[in-house]
Amino acid sequence: MDSGEKITLLGGGSPFVPSLIYVMLENREVLEGSEVCLMDIDPTRLPLLTKLGEEFSRRANVKMKFTWTTNPKEALE
């Protein structure tokens, strides 16, 4: 089932994000096909956490798209 929903994690550079991604991947039947947008005002960790999400998703064989931004309006579109 492809939900096609966009899930935005405000504070997406947080050390808690990998755990949140893991939980989302465990709920594949509901969230597969979703976009996960990591948003934080500090972009330092966002590219790394985005790549981590992509790798977790690949290993779990769950189709999810990971993006990042520092723009709150873009994150919530």
Backbone as JSON Lines, residues from 0, in Angstrom:
{"i":0,"aa":"M","n":[0.85,-1.18,0.0],"ca":[0.0,0.0,0.0],"c":[0.89,1.23,0.0]}
{"i":1,"aa":"D","n":[0.72,2.12,-0.96],"ca":[1.46,3.37,-1.01],"c":[0.61,4.48,-0.44]}
{"i":2,"aa":"S","n":[1.05,5.04,0.7],"ca":[0.25,6.09,1.3],"c":[0.47,7.42,0.6]}
{"i":3,"aa":"G","n":[1.69,7.67,0.1],"ca":[1.97,8.92,-0.59],"c":[1.89,10.14,0.3]}
{"i":4,"aa":"E","n":[1.86,9.95,1.6],"ca":[1.77,11.07,2.54],"c":[3.15,11.68,2.76]}
{"i":5,"aa":"K","n":[3.17,12.93,3.19],"ca":[4.42,13.59,3.58],"c":[4.43,13.71,5.1]}
{"i":6,"aa":"I","n":[5.49,13.2,5.69],"ca":[5.66,13.25,7.14],"c":[6.83,14.19,7.4]}
{"i":7,"aa":"T","n":[6.59,15.26,8.12],"ca":[7.64,16.23,8.42],"c":[8.06,16.09,9.87]}
{"i":8,"aa":"L","n":[9.36,15.93,10.07],"ca":[9.91,15.87,11.42],"c":[10.59,17.2,11.71]}
{"i":9,"aa":"L","n":[9.91,18.05,12.48],"ca":[10.51,19.31,12.91],"c":[11.57,18.99,13.95]}
{"i":10,"aa":"G","n":[12.72,19.62,13.84],"ca":[13.85,19.24,14.68],"c":[14.52,18.01,14.1]}
{"i":11,"aa":"G","n":[14.5,17.92,12.77],"ca":[14.98,16.73,12.05],"c":[16.45,16.44,12.19]}
{"i":12,"aa":"G","n":[17.21,17.34,12.81],"ca":[18.63,17.1,13.05],"c":[18.89,16.49,14.42]}
{"i":13,"aa":"S","n":[17.84,16.17,15.13],"ca":[17.94,15.65,16.5],"c":[18.56,14.25,16.53]}
{"i":14,"aa":"P","n":[19.28,13.93,17.6],"ca":[19.8,12.58,17.77],"c":[18.7,11.52,17.89]}
{"i":15,"aa":"F","n":[17.46,11.92,18.12],"ca":[16.35,10.97,18.24],"c":[15.81,10.52,16.88]}
{"i":16,"aa":"V","n":[16.18,11.21,15.81],"ca":[15.61,10.93,14.49],"c":[15.86,9.49,14.02]}
{"i":17,"aa":"P","n":[17.06,8.91,14.16],"ca":[17.22,7.52,13.71],"c":[16.21,6.56,14.36]}
{"i":18,"aa":"S","n":[15.92,6.76,15.64],"ca":[14.93,5.91,16.32],"c":[13.54,6.11,15.73]}
{"i":19,"aa":"L","n":[13.2,7.35,15.42],"ca":[11.89,7.63,14.82],"c":[11.78,7.0,13.43]}
{"i":20,"aa":"I","n":[12.85,7.08,12.66],"ca":[12.85,6.46,11.33],"c":[12.66,4.95,11.46]}
{"i":21,"aa":"Y","n":[13.35,4.35,12.4],"ca":[13.23,2.91,12.62],"c":[11.78,2.52,12.92]}
{"i":22,"aa":"V","n":[11.12,3.28,13.79],"ca":[9.72,3.0,14.14],"c":[8.83,3.17,12.91]}
{"i":23,"aa":"M","n":[9.08,4.2,12.11],"ca":[8.27,4.39,10.89],"c":[8.44,3.21,9.95]}
{"i":24,"aa":"L","n":[9.65,2.7,9.82],"ca":[9.88,1.57,8.93],"c":[9.21,0.3,9.45]}
{"i":25,"aa":"E","n":[9.05,0.18,10.74],"ca":[8.33,-0.96,11.31],"c":[6.84,-0.93,10.95]}
{"i":26,"aa":"N","n":[6.34,0.23,10.6],"ca":[4.93,0.4,10.23],"c":[4.77,0.53,8.72]}
{"i":27,"aa":"R","n":[5.48,-0.31,8.0],"ca":[5.53,-0.24,6.55],"c":[4.16,-0.34,5.89]}
{"i":28,"aa":"E","n":[3.27,-1.14,6.45],"ca":[1.97,-1.33,5.81],"c":[1.16,-0.04,5.75]}
{"i":29,"aa":"V","n":[1.44,0.89,6.64],"ca":[0.72,2.17,6.67],"c":[1.53,3.27,5.98]}
{"i":30,"aa":"L","n":[2.84,3.24,6.12],"ca":[3.67,4.37,5.7],"c":[4.47,4.16,4.42]}
{"i":31,"aa":"E","n":[4.45,2.96,3.85],"ca":[5.22,2.74,2.63],"c":[4.75,3.7,1.54]}
{"i":32,"aa":"G","n":[5.72,4.26,0.82],"ca":[5.42,5.23,-0.23],"c":[5.39,6.66,0.25]}
{"i":33,"aa":"S","n":[5.58,6.86,1.54],"ca":[5.56,8.21,2.12],"c":[6.87,8.94,1.87]}
{"i":34,"aa":"E","n":[6.8,10.26,1.98],"ca":[8.0,11.1,2.0],"c":[8.23,11.52,3.44]}
{"i":35,"aa":"V","n":[9.46,11.4,3.89],"ca":[9.85,11.87,5.22],"c":[10.76,13.07,5.02]}
{"i":36,"aa":"C","n":[10.29,14.22,5.49],"ca":[11.05,15.46,5.36],"c":[11.63,15.83,6.72]}
{"i":37,"aa":"L","n":[12.95,15.93,6.77],"ca":[13.63,16.34,8.0],"c":[13.84,17.85,7.93]}
{"i":38,"aa":"M","n":[13.3,18.58,8.91],"ca":[13.42,20.04,8.92],"c":[14.1,20.47,10.21]}
{"i":39,"aa":"D","n":[15.12,21.31,10.08],"ca":[15.8,21.86,11.24],"c":[16.4,23.2,10.85]}
{"i":40,"aa":"I","n":[16.51,24.11,11.8],"ca":[17.11,25.41,11.5],"c":[18.63,25.3,11.36]}
{"i":41,"aa":"D","n":[19.21,24.24,11.89],"ca":[20.64,23.97,11.76],"c":[20.83,22.82,10.77]}
{"i":42,"aa":"P","n":[21.36,23.1,9.58],"ca":[21.45,22.07,8.55],"c":[22.6,21.07,8.74]}
{"i":43,"aa":"T","n":[23.4,21.23,9.76],"ca":[24.62,20.45,9.93],"c":[24.41,18.95,9.8]}
{"i":44,"aa":"R","n":[23.44,18.4,10.48],"ca":[23.24,16.94,10.51],"c":[22.21,16.44,9.49]}
{"i":45,"aa":"L","n":[21.5,17.35,8.85],"ca":[20.4,16.93,7.97],"c":[20.83,16.04,6.81]}
{"i":46,"aa":"P","n":[21.9,16.36,6.06],"ca":[22.29,15.45,4.97],"c":[22.66,14.06,5.46]}
{"i":47,"aa":"L","n":[23.37,13.97,6.58],"ca":[23.75,12.67,7.12],"c":[22.54,11.86,7.55]}
{"i":48,"aa":"L","n":[21.61,12.5,8.25],"ca":[20.41,11.78,8.72],"c":[19.5,11.4,7.56]}
{"i":49,"aa":"T","n":[19.49,12.2,6.5],"ca":[18.72,11.85,5.31],"c":[19.3,10.6,4.67]}
{"i":50,"aa":"K","n":[20.62,10.55,4.53],"ca":[21.27,9.36,3.96],"c":[21.05,8.14,4.85]}
{"i":51,"aa":"L","n":[21.07,8.35,6.15],"ca":[20.81,7.25,7.08],"c":[19.39,6.71,6.89]}
{"i":52,"aa":"G","n":[18.42,7.59,6.76],"ca":[17.04,7.17,6.51],"c":[16.92,6.39,5.21]}
{"i":53,"aa":"E","n":[17.6,6.87,4.16],"ca":[17.58,6.16,2.88],"c":[18.17,4.76,3.02]}
{"i":54,"aa":"E","n":[19.27,4.66,3.77],"ca":[19.91,3.35,3.95],"c":[19.05,2.42,4.8]}
{"i":55,"aa":"F","n":[18.48,2.92,5.89],"ca":[17.56,2.1,6.69],"c":[16.41,1.59,5.83]}
{"i":56,"aa":"S","n":[15.85,2.48,5.02],"ca":[14.73,2.13,4.16],"c":[15.13,1.06,3.14]}
{"i":57,"aa":"R","n":[16.3,1.23,2.54],"ca":[16.78,0.25,1.57],"c":[16.97,-1.12,2.22]}
{"i":58,"aa":"R","n":[17.59,-1.13,3.38],"ca":[17.84,-2.41,4.07],"c":[16.55,-3.09,4.53]}
{"i":59,"aa":"A","n":[15.55,-2.29,4.88],"ca":[14.27,-2.85,5.31],"c":[13.36,-3.17,4.12]}
{"i":60,"aa":"N","n":[13.83,-2.82,2.91],"ca":[13.05,-3.03,1.69],"c":[11.69,-2.33,1.78]}
{"i":61,"aa":"V","n":[11.73,-1.08,2.25],"ca":[10.53,-0.25,2.38],"c":[10.72,0.98,1.5]}
{"i":62,"aa":"K","n":[9.76,1.22,0.62],"ca":[9.86,2.37,-0.27],"c":[9.43,3.64,0.48]}
{"i":63,"aa":"M","n":[10.42,4.46,0.83],"ca":[10.16,5.76,1.46],"c":[11.16,6.75,0.87]}
{"i":64,"aa":"K","n":[10.7,7.97,0.69],"ca":[11.56,9.04,0.17],"c":[11.98,9.93,1.34]}
{"i":65,"aa":"F","n":[13.26,10.28,1.41],"ca":[13.77,11.14,2.47],"c":[14.3,12.43,1.87]}
{"i":66,"aa":"T","n":[13.84,13.56,2.43],"ca":[14.29,14.87,2.0],"c":[14.62,15.7,3.24]}
{"i":67,"aa":"W","n":[15.29,16.83,3.02],"ca":[15.57,17.72,4.15],"c":[15.49,19.17,3.7]}
{"i":68,"aa":"T","n":[15.24,20.05,4.67],"ca":[15.16,21.48,4.41],"c":[15.38,22.25,5.72]}
{"i":69,"aa":"T","n":[15.73,23.52,5.57],"ca":[15.8,24.42,6.72],"c":[14.64,25.41,6.68]}
{"i":70,"aa":"N","n":[13.78,25.28,5.68],"ca":[12.66,26.2,5.48],"c":[11.37,25.58,6.02]}
{"i":71,"aa":"P","n":[10.81,26.15,7.1],"ca":[9.59,25.57,7.69],"c":[8.41,25.53,6.73]}
{"i":72,"aa":"K","n":[8.24,26.56,5.91],"ca":[7.11,26.57,4.96],"c":[7.25,25.44,3.95]}
{"i":73,"aa":"E","n":[8.45,25.24,3.45],"ca":[8.7,24.15,2.5],"c":[8.45,22.8,3.15]}
{"i":74,"aa":"A","n":[8.86,22.66,4.39],"ca":[8.7,21.39,5.11],"c":[7.24,21.03,5.29]}
{"i":75,"aa":"L","n":[6.39,22.04,5.46],"ca":[4.98,21.78,5.77],"c":[4.07,21.84,4.55]}
{"i":76,"aa":"E","n":[4.63,22.01,3.36],"ca":[3.8,22.03,2.14],"c":[3.27,20.65,1.83]}
